[in-house]
XYZ file of N, CA and C in Angstrom:
192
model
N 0.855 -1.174 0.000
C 0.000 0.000 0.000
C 0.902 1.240 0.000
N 0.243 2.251 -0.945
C 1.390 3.320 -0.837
C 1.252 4.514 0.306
N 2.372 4.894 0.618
C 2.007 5.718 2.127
C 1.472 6.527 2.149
N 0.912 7.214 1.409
C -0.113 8.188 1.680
C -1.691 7.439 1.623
N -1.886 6.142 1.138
C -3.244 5.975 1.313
C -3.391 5.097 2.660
N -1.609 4.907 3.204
C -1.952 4.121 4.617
C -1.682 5.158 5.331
N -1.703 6.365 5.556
C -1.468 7.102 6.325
C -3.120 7.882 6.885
N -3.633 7.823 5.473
C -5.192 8.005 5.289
C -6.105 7.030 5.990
N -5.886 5.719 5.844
C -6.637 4.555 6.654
C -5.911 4.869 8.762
N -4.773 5.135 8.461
C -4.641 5.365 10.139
C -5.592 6.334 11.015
N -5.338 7.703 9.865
C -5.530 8.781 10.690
C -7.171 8.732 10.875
N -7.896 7.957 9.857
C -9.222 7.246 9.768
C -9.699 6.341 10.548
N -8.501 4.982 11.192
C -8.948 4.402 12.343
C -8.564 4.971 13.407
N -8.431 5.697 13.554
C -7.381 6.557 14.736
C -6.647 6.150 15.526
N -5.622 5.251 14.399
C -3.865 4.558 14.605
C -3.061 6.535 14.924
N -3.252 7.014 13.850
C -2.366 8.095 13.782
C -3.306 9.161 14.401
N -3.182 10.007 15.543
C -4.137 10.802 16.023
C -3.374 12.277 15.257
N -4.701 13.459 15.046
C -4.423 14.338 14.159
C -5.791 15.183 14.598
N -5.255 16.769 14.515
C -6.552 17.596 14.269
C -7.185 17.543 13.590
N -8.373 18.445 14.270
C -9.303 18.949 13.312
C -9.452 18.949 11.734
N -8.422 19.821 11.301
C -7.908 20.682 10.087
C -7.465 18.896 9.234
N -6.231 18.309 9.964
C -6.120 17.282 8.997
C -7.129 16.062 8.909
N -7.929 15.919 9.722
C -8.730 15.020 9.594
C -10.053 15.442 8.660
N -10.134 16.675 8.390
C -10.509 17.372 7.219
C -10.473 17.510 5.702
N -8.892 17.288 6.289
C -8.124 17.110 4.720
C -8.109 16.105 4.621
N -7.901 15.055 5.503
C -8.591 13.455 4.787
C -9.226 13.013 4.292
N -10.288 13.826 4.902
C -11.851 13.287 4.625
C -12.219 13.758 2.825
N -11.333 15.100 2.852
C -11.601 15.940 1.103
C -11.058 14.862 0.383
N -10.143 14.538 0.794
C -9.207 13.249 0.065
C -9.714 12.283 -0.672
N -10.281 11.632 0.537
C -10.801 10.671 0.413
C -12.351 11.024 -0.520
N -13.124 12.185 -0.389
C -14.098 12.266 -1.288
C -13.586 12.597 -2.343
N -12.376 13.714 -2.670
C -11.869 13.548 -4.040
C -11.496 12.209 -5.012
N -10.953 11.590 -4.526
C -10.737 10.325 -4.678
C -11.937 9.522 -5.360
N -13.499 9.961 -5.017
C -14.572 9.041 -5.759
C -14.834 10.423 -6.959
N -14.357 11.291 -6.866
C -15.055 12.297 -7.836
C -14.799 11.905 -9.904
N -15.662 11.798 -10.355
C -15.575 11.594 -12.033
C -14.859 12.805 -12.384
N -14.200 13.686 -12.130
C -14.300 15.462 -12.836
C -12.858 15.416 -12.014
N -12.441 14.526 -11.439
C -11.009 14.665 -10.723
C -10.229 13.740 -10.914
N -8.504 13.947 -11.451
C -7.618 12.253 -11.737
C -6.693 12.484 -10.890
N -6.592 11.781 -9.930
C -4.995 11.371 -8.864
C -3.901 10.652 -9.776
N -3.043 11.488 -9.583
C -1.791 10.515 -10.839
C -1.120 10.210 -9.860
N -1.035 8.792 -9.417
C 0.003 8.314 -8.477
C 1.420 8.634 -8.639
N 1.213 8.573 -9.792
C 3.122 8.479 -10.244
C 3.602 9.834 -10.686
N 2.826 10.838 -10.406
C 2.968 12.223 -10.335
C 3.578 12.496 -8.295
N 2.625 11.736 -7.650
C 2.602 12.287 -6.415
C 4.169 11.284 -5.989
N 3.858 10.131 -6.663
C 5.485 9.497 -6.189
C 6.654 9.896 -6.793
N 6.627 10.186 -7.298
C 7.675 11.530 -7.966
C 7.988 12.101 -7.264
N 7.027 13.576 -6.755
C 7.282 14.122 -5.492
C 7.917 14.174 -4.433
N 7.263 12.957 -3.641
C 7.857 12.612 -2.699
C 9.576 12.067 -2.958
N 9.505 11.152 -3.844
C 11.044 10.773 -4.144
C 11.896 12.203 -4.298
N 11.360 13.202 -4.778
C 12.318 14.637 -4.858
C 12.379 15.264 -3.894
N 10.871 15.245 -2.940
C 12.061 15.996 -2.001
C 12.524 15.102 -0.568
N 12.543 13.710 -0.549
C 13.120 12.862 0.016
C 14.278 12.768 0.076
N 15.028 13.791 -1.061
C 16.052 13.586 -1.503
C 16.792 15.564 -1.255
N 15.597 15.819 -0.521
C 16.311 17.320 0.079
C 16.775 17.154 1.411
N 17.562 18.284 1.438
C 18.219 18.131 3.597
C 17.972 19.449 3.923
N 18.164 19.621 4.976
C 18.400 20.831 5.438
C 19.746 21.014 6.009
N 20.239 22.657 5.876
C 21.001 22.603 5.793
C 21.406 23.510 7.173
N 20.562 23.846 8.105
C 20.877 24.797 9.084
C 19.959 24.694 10.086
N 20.241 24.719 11.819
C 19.164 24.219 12.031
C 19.351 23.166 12.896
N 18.240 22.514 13.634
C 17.885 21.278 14.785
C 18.018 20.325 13.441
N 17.590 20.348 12.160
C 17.366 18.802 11.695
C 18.471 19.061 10.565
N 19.335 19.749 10.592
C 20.534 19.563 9.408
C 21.071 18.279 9.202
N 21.876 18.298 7.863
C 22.195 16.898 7.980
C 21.690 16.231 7.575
């Protein structure tokens, strides 16, 4: 399963606890997700993530 749609089933069983606001944005998610007039390109969003997985920071508590 790819991590953003298991991150969606957590914060949904409430494995991953989360506000208001993101349990919001789940929920849009997840109704976007059935919409005809809307396309999720997986391999657009895994892209993404692989780019900036691949950023650091460079100054800072999390440098390195």
């Amino acid at each position: 399963m790819k991590p953003y749609y298991q991150y969606v089933d957590d914060v949904v069983s409430g494995k991953v606890i989360v506000g208001g606001n993101i349990k919001l944005a789940v929920q849009r998610f997840q109704n976007d997700l059935q919409r005809d007039d809307l396309e999720f390109r997986e391999g657009v969003v895994d892209g993404a993530i692989e780019f900036i997985s691949t950023l650091k920071h460079f100054t800072g508590k999390s440098s390195g």
